[in-house]
Amino acid sequence: MRFYFKFLWLLGVFLIFYFLDFKGSSSYISDRIKNALMGAKNSLLDNIQAYFFQAKNIKEFQKERLILEALKLENADLKERLNSVYPLEKPKMVYSPTFMTSFISLEDTHSVSLNPVMNLEENKIYGLVSHNQAIGIAVLEKGRLNGFLNAHKRCAYSVMIGKNQVLGFIGSNFKQELVVDFIVPSAEINIGDQVLTSGLDGIFGAGVFVGEVSSIEDHYTYKSAVLKNAFLSNAKLLRHVFLSDVKN
């Protein structure tokens, strides 16, 4: 009796679906039911996959995010060269992910040790970028990759200011603020102008954000601009860092 009842129930379900598909005017209802069932099935499979492969998916996503950010930095360099007088035949700037491992000394949070990237040249200066912003330079010294962050006395690189691409060099003042020094006295710069890496020194590619002009100081033979929204060490080691390098 129980088997007979189950058989009739399954037969009834089959006939309902068959009838709904057979009658063209009613197939919409059948499609809605099947779509709902398939949607539930796919959602269940997605949840199972997300649960069991969560760690793997996160790792792959992080890898893809690093690749995407490196491409954004390289595209910024190409864009600046297309929109300016920089030669396109200049060797390509590439960005490789790395991370900070420690401070060189506990008293100085502007000096860090970095995980070395393959095929670096001894004593060559490399640029450091984190979250699409220039944060300092790095040098391979006696087999160790040392980083010198913005406002460190060893950190200097070429930048350009505003729409006129006025050139200058990154430095710091006695307040440990980031400044652009050696700006031509006649250059037209304004508060709020964006400061980007110029790419002319081979340390960074062109177009990496450094900061914005917050004040301008006139000196006897040059101007300088104090920056806001620039990276300054906050005594935290960064895991998300890119090392810039020129590749032919």
PDB file of N, CA, C and O in Angstrom, residues 150-213:
ATOM      1  N   ASN A 150      59.495  57.381   3.042  1.00  0.00           N
ATOM      2  CA  ASN A 150      59.388  58.830   2.904  1.00  0.00           C
ATOM      3  C   ASN A 150      59.785  59.540   4.203  1.00  0.00           C
ATOM      4  O   ASN A 150      59.400  59.109   5.297  1.00  0.00           O
ATOM      5  N   ALA A 151      60.525  60.622   4.054  1.00  0.00           N
ATOM      6  CA  ALA A 151      61.030  61.461   5.149  1.00  0.00           C
ATOM      7  C   ALA A 151      62.341  60.924   5.736  1.00  0.00           C
ATOM      8  O   ALA A 151      62.937  61.569   6.597  1.00  0.00           O
ATOM      9  N   HIS A 152      62.800  59.751   5.290  1.00  0.00           N
ATOM     10  CA  HIS A 152      64.143  59.299   5.689  1.00  0.00           C
ATOM     11  C   HIS A 152      65.183  60.115   4.919  1.00  0.00           C
ATOM     12  O   HIS A 152      64.967  60.485   3.764  1.00  0.00           O
ATOM     13  N   LYS A 153      66.309  60.380   5.551  1.00  0.00           N
ATOM     14  CA  LYS A 153      67.330  61.226   4.927  1.00  0.00           C
ATOM     15  C   LYS A 153      67.900  60.619   3.651  1.00  0.00           C
ATOM     16  O   LYS A 153      68.434  61.346   2.795  1.00  0.00           O
ATOM     17  N   ARG A 154      67.787  59.301   3.475  1.00  0.00           N
ATOM     18  CA  ARG A 154      68.288  58.655   2.259  1.00  0.00           C
ATOM     19  C   ARG A 154      67.242  58.542   1.162  1.00  0.00           C
ATOM     20  O   ARG A 154      67.545  58.092   0.065  1.00  0.00           O
ATOM     21  N   CYS A 155      66.011  58.928   1.485  1.00  0.00           N
ATOM     22  CA  CYS A 155      64.923  58.773   0.521  1.00  0.00           C
ATOM     23  C   CYS A 155      64.772  60.032  -0.326  1.00  0.00           C
ATOM     24  O   CYS A 155      64.424  61.103   0.184  1.00  0.00           O
ATOM     25  N   ALA A 156      65.029  59.914  -1.626  1.00  0.00           N
ATOM     26  CA  ALA A 156      64.855  61.026  -2.570  1.00  0.00           C
ATOM     27  C   ALA A 156      64.502  60.445  -3.934  1.00  0.00           C
ATOM     28  O   ALA A 156      65.073  59.430  -4.346  1.00  0.00           O
ATOM     29  N   TYR A 157      63.565  61.074  -4.614  1.00  0.00           N
ATOM     30  CA  TYR A 157      63.201  60.661  -5.971  1.00  0.00           C
ATOM     31  C   TYR A 157      62.522  61.828  -6.677  1.00  0.00           C
ATOM     32  O   TYR A 157      62.061  62.790  -6.042  1.00  0.00           O
ATOM     33  N   SER A 158      62.464  61.741  -7.986  1.00  0.00           N
ATOM     34  CA  SER A 158      61.948  62.824  -8.816  1.00  0.00           C
ATOM     35  C   SER A 158      60.423  62.772  -8.903  1.00  0.00           C
ATOM     36  O   SER A 158      59.844  61.704  -9.060  1.00  0.00           O
ATOM     37  N   VAL A 159      59.797  63.968  -8.801  1.00  0.00           N
ATOM     38  CA  VAL A 159      58.340  64.064  -8.886  1.00  0.00           C
ATOM     39  C   VAL A 159      57.951  65.205  -9.820  1.00  0.00           C
ATOM     40  O   VAL A 159      58.780  66.030 -10.208  1.00  0.00           O
ATOM     41  N   MET A 160      56.671  65.241 -10.169  1.00  0.00           N
ATOM     42  CA  MET A 160      56.126  66.340 -10.965  1.00  0.00           C
ATOM     43  C   MET A 160      54.850  66.833 -10.291  1.00  0.00           C
ATOM     44  O   MET A 160      54.111  66.055  -9.686  1.00  0.00           O
ATOM     45  N   ILE A 161      54.617  68.142 -10.400  1.00  0.00           N
ATOM     46  CA  ILE A 161      53.521  68.788  -9.685  1.00  0.00           C
ATOM     47  C   ILE A 161      52.515  69.371 -10.662  1.00  0.00           C
ATOM     48  O   ILE A 161      52.881  70.119 -11.579  1.00  0.00           O
ATOM     49  N   GLY A 162      51.243  69.057 -10.446  1.00  0.00           N
ATOM     50  CA  GLY A 162      50.157  69.702 -11.160  1.00  0.00           C
ATOM     51  C   GLY A 162      50.102  69.420 -12.647  1.00  0.00           C
ATOM     52  O   GLY A 162      50.851  68.616 -13.197  1.00  0.00           O
ATOM     53  N   LYS A 163      49.179  70.139 -13.319  1.00  0.00           N
ATOM     54  CA  LYS A 163      48.939  69.918 -14.737  1.00  0.00           C
ATOM     55  C   LYS A 163      50.112  70.349 -15.599  1.00  0.00           C
ATOM     56  O   LYS A 163      50.271  69.878 -16.731  1.00  0.00           O
ATOM     57  N   ASN A 164      50.957  71.257 -15.083  1.00  0.00           N
ATOM     58  CA  ASN A 164      52.132  71.707 -15.841  1.00  0.00           C
ATOM     59  C   ASN A 164      53.331  70.784 -15.663  1.00  0.00           C
ATOM     60  O   ASN A 164      54.397  71.038 -16.221  1.00  0.00           O
ATOM     61  N   GLN A 165      53.181  69.753 -14.828  1.00  0.00           N
ATOM     62  CA  GLN A 165      54.229  68.760 -14.588  1.00  0.00           C
ATOM     63  C   GLN A 165      55.549  69.425 -14.188  1.00  0.00           C
ATOM     64  O   GLN A 165      56.621  69.125 -14.714  1.00  0.00           O
ATOM     65  N   VAL A 166      55.447  70.328 -13.215  1.00  0.00           N
ATOM     66  CA  VAL A 166      56.632  71.023 -12.686  1.00  0.00           C
ATOM     67  C   VAL A 166      57.479  70.016 -11.914  1.00  0.00           C
ATOM     68  O   VAL A 166      56.967  69.282 -11.057  1.00  0.00           O
ATOM     69  N   LEU A 167      58.774  69.992 -12.196  1.00  0.00           N
ATOM     70  CA  LEU A 167      59.660  68.981 -11.621  1.00  0.00           C
ATOM     71  C   LEU A 167      60.258  69.428 -10.289  1.00  0.00           C
ATOM     72  O   LEU A 167      60.471  70.615 -10.045  1.00  0.00           O
ATOM     73  N   GLY A 168      60.519  68.442  -9.428  1.00  0.00           N
ATOM     74  CA  GLY A 168      61.181  68.683  -8.149  1.00  0.00           C
ATOM     75  C   GLY A 168      61.635  67.364  -7.571  1.00  0.00           C
ATOM     76  O   GLY A 168      61.495  66.301  -8.216  1.00  0.00           O
ATOM     77  N   PHE A 169      62.196  67.404  -6.350  1.00  0.00           N
ATOM     78  CA  PHE A 169      62.698  66.195  -5.706  1.00  0.00           C
ATOM     79  C   PHE A 169      62.119  66.079  -4.299  1.00  0.00           C
ATOM     80  O   PHE A 169      62.023  67.072  -3.570  1.00  0.00           O
ATOM     81  N   ILE A 170      61.753  64.875  -3.938  1.00  0.00           N
ATOM     82  CA  ILE A 170      61.183  64.607  -2.621  1.00  0.00           C
ATOM     83  C   ILE A 170      62.256  64.722  -1.546  1.00  0.00           C
ATOM     84  O   ILE A 170      63.385  64.254  -1.707  1.00  0.00           O
ATOM     85  N   GLY A 171      61.886  65.371  -0.446  1.00  0.00           N
ATOM     86  CA  GLY A 171      62.750  65.477   0.728  1.00  0.00           C
ATOM     87  C   GLY A 171      61.880  65.615   1.963  1.00  0.00           C
ATOM     88  O   GLY A 171      60.689  65.290   1.936  1.00  0.00           O
ATOM     89  N   SER A 172      62.430  66.115   3.056  1.00  0.00           N
ATOM     90  CA  SER A 172      61.653  66.330   4.277  1.00  0.00           C
ATOM     91  C   SER A 172      62.190  67.573   4.988  1.00  0.00           C
ATOM     92  O   SER A 172      63.328  67.995   4.753  1.00  0.00           O
ATOM     93  N   ASN A 173      61.366  68.169   5.842  1.00  0.00           N
ATOM     94  CA  ASN A 173      61.802  69.339   6.606  1.00  0.00           C
ATOM     95  C   ASN A 173      62.030  68.958   8.069  1.00  0.00           C
ATOM     96  O   ASN A 173      61.891  67.786   8.449  1.00  0.00           O
ATOM     97  N   PHE A 174      62.305  69.952   8.904  1.00  0.00           N
ATOM     98  CA  PHE A 174      62.626  69.677  10.308  1.00  0.00           C
ATOM     99  C   PHE A 174      61.412  69.162  11.081  1.00  0.00           C
ATOM    100  O   PHE A 174      61.551  68.593  12.165  1.00  0.00           O
ATOM    101  N   LYS A 175      60.213  69.373  10.509  1.00  0.00           N
ATOM    102  CA  LYS A 175      58.996  68.851  11.139  1.00  0.00           C
ATOM    103  C   LYS A 175      58.703  67.412  10.700  1.00  0.00           C
ATOM    104  O   LYS A 175      57.665  66.856  11.070  1.00  0.00           O
ATOM    105  N   GLN A 176      59.591  66.844   9.922  1.00  0.00           N
ATOM    106  CA  GLN A 176      59.395  65.498   9.368  1.00  0.00           C
ATOM    107  C   GLN A 176      58.190  65.440   8.444  1.00  0.00           C
ATOM    108  O   GLN A 176      57.550  64.379   8.301  1.00  0.00           O
ATOM    109  N   GLU A 177      57.888  66.569   7.792  1.00  0.00           N
ATOM    110  CA  GLU A 177      56.859  66.590   6.762  1.00  0.00           C
ATOM    111  C   GLU A 177      57.513  66.300   5.417  1.00  0.00           C
ATOM    112  O   GLU A 177      58.687  66.599   5.208  1.00  0.00           O
ATOM    113  N   LEU A 178      56.740  65.711   4.511  1.00  0.00           N
ATOM    114  CA  LEU A 178      57.263  65.442   3.174  1.00  0.00           C
ATOM    115  C   LEU A 178      57.167  66.723   2.343  1.00  0.00           C
ATOM    116  O   LEU A 178      56.134  67.391   2.345  1.00  0.00           O
ATOM    117  N   VAL A 179      58.252  67.071   1.668  1.00  0.00           N
ATOM    118  CA  VAL A 179      58.286  68.295   0.861  1.00  0.00           C
ATOM    119  C   VAL A 179      58.866  67.992  -0.516  1.00  0.00           C
ATOM    120  O   VAL A 179      59.613  67.019  -0.695  1.00  0.00           O
ATOM    121  N   VAL A 180      58.509  68.836  -1.483  1.00  0.00           N
ATOM    122  CA  VAL A 180      59.145  68.809  -2.796  1.00  0.00           C
ATOM    123  C   VAL A 180      60.103  69.991  -2.840  1.00  0.00           C
ATOM    124  O   VAL A 180      59.686  71.147  -2.717  1.00  0.00           O
ATOM    125  N   ASP A 181      61.383  69.713  -3.015  1.00  0.00           N
ATOM    126  CA  ASP A 181      62.419  70.754  -3.026  1.00  0.00           C
ATOM    127  C   ASP A 181      62.889  71.049  -4.444  1.00  0.00           C
ATOM    128  O   ASP A 181      62.612  70.300  -5.382  1.00  0.00           O
ATOM    129  N   PHE A 182      63.637  72.156  -4.543  1.00  0.00           N
ATOM    130  CA  PHE A 182      64.329  72.540  -5.779  1.00  0.00           C
ATOM    131  C   PHE A 182      63.382  72.755  -6.958  1.00  0.00           C
ATOM    132  O   PHE A 182      63.666  72.367  -8.082  1.00  0.00           O
ATOM    133  N   ILE A 183      62.247  73.375  -6.658  1.00  0.00           N
ATOM    134  CA  ILE A 183      61.310  73.764  -7.718  1.00  0.00           C
ATOM    135  C   ILE A 183      61.774  75.095  -8.298  1.00  0.00           C
ATOM    136  O   ILE A 183      62.150  76.020  -7.556  1.00  0.00           O
ATOM    137  N   VAL A 184      61.749  75.206  -9.604  1.00  0.00           N
ATOM    138  CA  VAL A 184      62.159  76.451 -10.264  1.00  0.00           C
ATOM    139  C   VAL A 184      61.319  77.618  -9.729  1.00  0.00           C
ATOM    140  O   VAL A 184      60.093  77.502  -9.639  1.00  0.00           O
ATOM    141  N   PRO A 185      61.944  78.752  -9.346  1.00  0.00           N
ATOM    142  CA  PRO A 185      61.202  79.867  -8.734  1.00  0.00           C
ATOM    143  C   PRO A 185      60.050  80.388  -9.577  1.00  0.00           C
ATOM    144  O   PRO A 185      59.024  80.821  -9.032  1.00  0.00           O
ATOM    145  N   SER A 186      60.189  80.335 -10.889  1.00  0.00           N
ATOM    146  CA  SER A 186      59.146  80.867 -11.767  1.00  0.00           C
ATOM    147  C   SER A 186      58.032  79.861 -12.065  1.00  0.00           C
ATOM    148  O   SER A 186      57.057  80.202 -12.746  1.00  0.00           O
ATOM    149  N   ALA A 187      58.154  78.653 -11.560  1.00  0.00           N
ATOM    150  CA  ALA A 187      57.165  77.613 -11.874  1.00  0.00           C
ATOM    151  C   ALA A 187      55.811  77.939 -11.254  1.00  0.00           C
ATOM    152  O   ALA A 187      55.722  78.449 -10.126  1.00  0.00           O
ATOM    153  N   GLU A 188      54.753  77.629 -11.978  1.00  0.00           N
ATOM    154  CA  GLU A 188      53.391  77.871 -11.498  1.00  0.00           C
ATOM    155  C   GLU A 188      52.847  76.620 -10.834  1.00  0.00           C
ATOM    156  O   GLU A 188      52.519  75.632 -11.490  1.00  0.00           O
ATOM    157  N   ILE A 189      52.772  76.663  -9.513  1.00  0.00           N
ATOM    158  CA  ILE A 189      52.179  75.565  -8.757  1.00  0.00           C
ATOM    159  C   ILE A 189      51.145  76.155  -7.807  1.00  0.00           C
ATOM    160  O   ILE A 189      51.218  77.318  -7.421  1.00  0.00           O
ATOM    161  N   ASN A 190      50.172  75.327  -7.416  1.00  0.00           N
ATOM    162  CA  ASN A 190      49.065  75.812  -6.595  1.00  0.00           C
ATOM    163  C   ASN A 190      48.762  74.833  -5.469  1.00  0.00           C
ATOM    164  O   ASN A 190      49.029  73.625  -5.581  1.00  0.00           O
ATOM    165  N   ILE A 191      48.222  75.361  -4.391  1.00  0.00           N
ATOM    166  CA  ILE A 191      47.777  74.501  -3.293  1.00  0.00           C
ATOM    167  C   ILE A 191      46.674  73.569  -3.806  1.00  0.00           C
ATOM    168  O   ILE A 191      45.759  74.003  -4.500  1.00  0.00           O
ATOM    169  N   GLY A 192      46.796  72.316  -3.475  1.00  0.00           N
ATOM    170  CA  GLY A 192      45.848  71.306  -3.945  1.00  0.00           C
ATOM    171  C   GLY A 192      46.330  70.535  -5.154  1.00  0.00           C
ATOM    172  O   GLY A 192      45.724  69.523  -5.518  1.00  0.00           O
ATOM    173  N   ASP A 193      47.416  71.008  -5.807  1.00  0.00           N
ATOM    174  CA  ASP A 193      47.965  70.279  -6.952  1.00  0.00           C
ATOM    175  C   ASP A 193      48.402  68.882  -6.536  1.00  0.00           C
ATOM    176  O   ASP A 193      48.991  68.697  -5.463  1.00  0.00           O
ATOM    177  N   GLN A 194      48.137  67.911  -7.387  1.00  0.00           N
ATOM    178  CA  GLN A 194      48.612  66.550  -7.131  1.00  0.00           C
ATOM    179  C   GLN A 194      50.098  66.435  -7.453  1.00  0.00           C
ATOM    180  O   GLN A 194      50.587  67.042  -8.404  1.00  0.00           O
ATOM    181  N   VAL A 195      50.788  65.649  -6.651  1.00  0.00           N
ATOM    182  CA  VAL A 195      52.205  65.371  -6.871  1.00  0.00           C
ATOM    183  C   VAL A 195      52.345  63.898  -7.226  1.00  0.00           C
ATOM    184  O   VAL A 195      51.898  63.023  -6.467  1.00  0.00           O
ATOM    185  N   LEU A 196      52.935  63.630  -8.396  1.00  0.00           N
ATOM    186  CA  LEU A 196      53.111  62.268  -8.898  1.00  0.00           C
ATOM    187  C   LEU A 196      54.581  62.022  -9.176  1.00  0.00           C
ATOM    188  O   LEU A 196      55.362  62.958  -9.394  1.00  0.00           O
ATOM    189  N   THR A 197      54.989  60.756  -9.161  1.00  0.00           N
ATOM    190  CA  THR A 197      56.356  60.434  -9.565  1.00  0.00           C
ATOM    191  C   THR A 197      56.540  60.782 -11.041  1.00  0.00           C
ATOM    192  O   THR A 197      55.628  60.605 -11.843  1.00  0.00           O
ATOM    193  N   SER A 198      57.727  61.286 -11.390  1.00  0.00           N
ATOM    194  CA  SER A 198      57.973  61.704 -12.774  1.00  0.00           C
ATOM    195  C   SER A 198      58.435  60.560 -13.660  1.00  0.00           C
ATOM    196  O   SER A 198      58.222  60.576 -14.867  1.00  0.00           O
ATOM    197  N   GLY A 199      59.107  59.570 -13.070  1.00  0.00           N
ATOM    198  CA  GLY A 199      59.653  58.469 -13.864  1.00  0.00           C
ATOM    199  C   GLY A 199      60.955  58.803 -14.556  1.00  0.00           C
ATOM    200  O   GLY A 199      61.536  57.950 -15.237  1.00  0.00           O
ATOM    201  N   LEU A 200      61.446  60.031 -14.389  1.00  0.00           N
ATOM    202  CA  LEU A 200      62.659  60.447 -15.099  1.00  0.00           C
ATOM    203  C   LEU A 200      63.941  59.912 -14.466  1.00  0.00           C
ATOM    204  O   LEU A 200      64.979  59.878 -15.109  1.00  0.00           O
ATOM    205  N   ASP A 201      63.862  59.520 -13.195  1.00  0.00           N
ATOM    206  CA  ASP A 201      65.068  59.056 -12.504  1.00  0.00           C
ATOM    207  C   ASP A 201      65.257  57.544 -12.581  1.00  0.00           C
ATOM    208  O   ASP A 201      66.256  57.008 -12.099  1.00  0.00           O
ATOM    209  N   GLY A 202      64.292  56.824 -13.176  1.00  0.00           N
ATOM    210  CA  GLY A 202      64.408  55.368 -13.289  1.00  0.00           C
ATOM    211  C   GLY A 202      64.130  54.627 -11.998  1.00  0.00           C
ATOM    212  O   GLY A 202      64.280  53.405 -11.944  1.00  0.00           O
ATOM    213  N   ILE A 203      63.717  55.345 -10.951  1.00  0.00           N
ATOM    214  CA  ILE A 203      63.401  54.693  -9.675  1.00  0.00           C
ATOM    215  C   ILE A 203      61.951  54.206  -9.685  1.00  0.00           C
ATOM    216  O   ILE A 203      61.663  53.048  -9.386  1.00  0.00           O
ATOM    217  N   PHE A 204      61.042  55.117 -10.005  1.00  0.00           N
ATOM    218  CA  PHE A 204      59.626  54.782 -10.176  1.00  0.00           C
ATOM    219  C   PHE A 204      59.254  54.919 -11.640  1.00  0.00           C
ATOM    220  O   PHE A 204      59.944  55.595 -12.410  1.00  0.00           O
ATOM    221  N   GLY A 205      58.113  54.329 -11.991  1.00  0.00           N
ATOM    222  CA  GLY A 205      57.486  54.704 -13.235  1.00  0.00           C
ATOM    223  C   GLY A 205      56.801  56.046 -13.048  1.00  0.00           C
ATOM    224  O   GLY A 205      56.652  56.536 -11.921  1.00  0.00           O
ATOM    225  N   ALA A 206      56.372  56.671 -14.116  1.00  0.00           N
ATOM    226  CA  ALA A 206      55.669  57.949 -14.013  1.00  0.00           C
ATOM    227  C   ALA A 206      54.237  57.731 -13.547  1.00  0.00           C
ATOM    228  O   ALA A 206      53.628  56.700 -13.826  1.00  0.00           O
ATOM    229  N   GLY A 207      53.690  58.730 -12.818  1.00  0.00           N
ATOM    230  CA  GLY A 207      52.271  58.730 -12.511  1.00  0.00           C
ATOM    231  C   GLY A 207      51.851  58.058 -11.226  1.00  0.00           C
ATOM    232  O   GLY A 207      50.653  57.893 -11.000  1.00  0.00           O
ATOM    233  N   VAL A 208      52.775  57.681 -10.337  1.00  0.00           N
ATOM    234  CA  VAL A 208      52.394  57.117  -9.041  1.00  0.00           C
ATOM    235  C   VAL A 208      52.114  58.262  -8.067  1.00  0.00           C
ATOM    236  O   VAL A 208      52.916  59.185  -7.930  1.00  0.00           O
ATOM    237  N   PHE A 209      50.986  58.191  -7.399  1.00  0.00           N
ATOM    238  CA  PHE A 209      50.576  59.266  -6.478  1.00  0.00           C
ATOM    239  C   PHE A 209      51.531  59.360  -5.296  1.00  0.00           C
ATOM    240  O   PHE A 209      51.900  58.353  -4.689  1.00  0.00           O
ATOM    241  N   VAL A 210      51.928  60.607  -4.971  1.00  0.00           N
ATOM    242  CA  VAL A 210      52.792  60.862  -3.811  1.00  0.00           C
ATOM    243  C   VAL A 210      52.029  61.638  -2.743  1.00  0.00           C
ATOM    244  O   VAL A 210      52.032  61.270  -1.564  1.00  0.00           O
ATOM    245  N   GLY A 211      51.370  62.728  -3.129  1.00  0.00           N
ATOM    246  CA  GLY A 211      50.624  63.552  -2.179  1.00  0.00           C
ATOM    247  C   GLY A 211      50.024  64.750  -2.889  1.00  0.00           C
ATOM    248  O   GLY A 211      49.967  64.802  -4.118  1.00  0.00           O
ATOM    249  N   GLU A 212      49.602  65.746  -2.101  1.00  0.00           N
ATOM    250  CA  GLU A 212      49.030  66.977  -2.633  1.00  0.00           C
ATOM    251  C   GLU A 212      49.700  68.167  -1.967  1.00  0.00           C
ATOM    252  O   GLU A 212      50.086  68.101  -0.790  1.00  0.00           O
ATOM    253  N   VAL A 213      49.821  69.261  -2.698  1.00  0.00           N
ATOM    254  CA  VAL A 213      50.457  70.464  -2.166  1.00  0.00           C
ATOM    255  C   VAL A 213      49.552  71.097  -1.103  1.00  0.00           C
ATOM    256  O   VAL A 213      48.384  71.386  -1.366  1.00  0.00           O
TER     257      VAL A 213
END
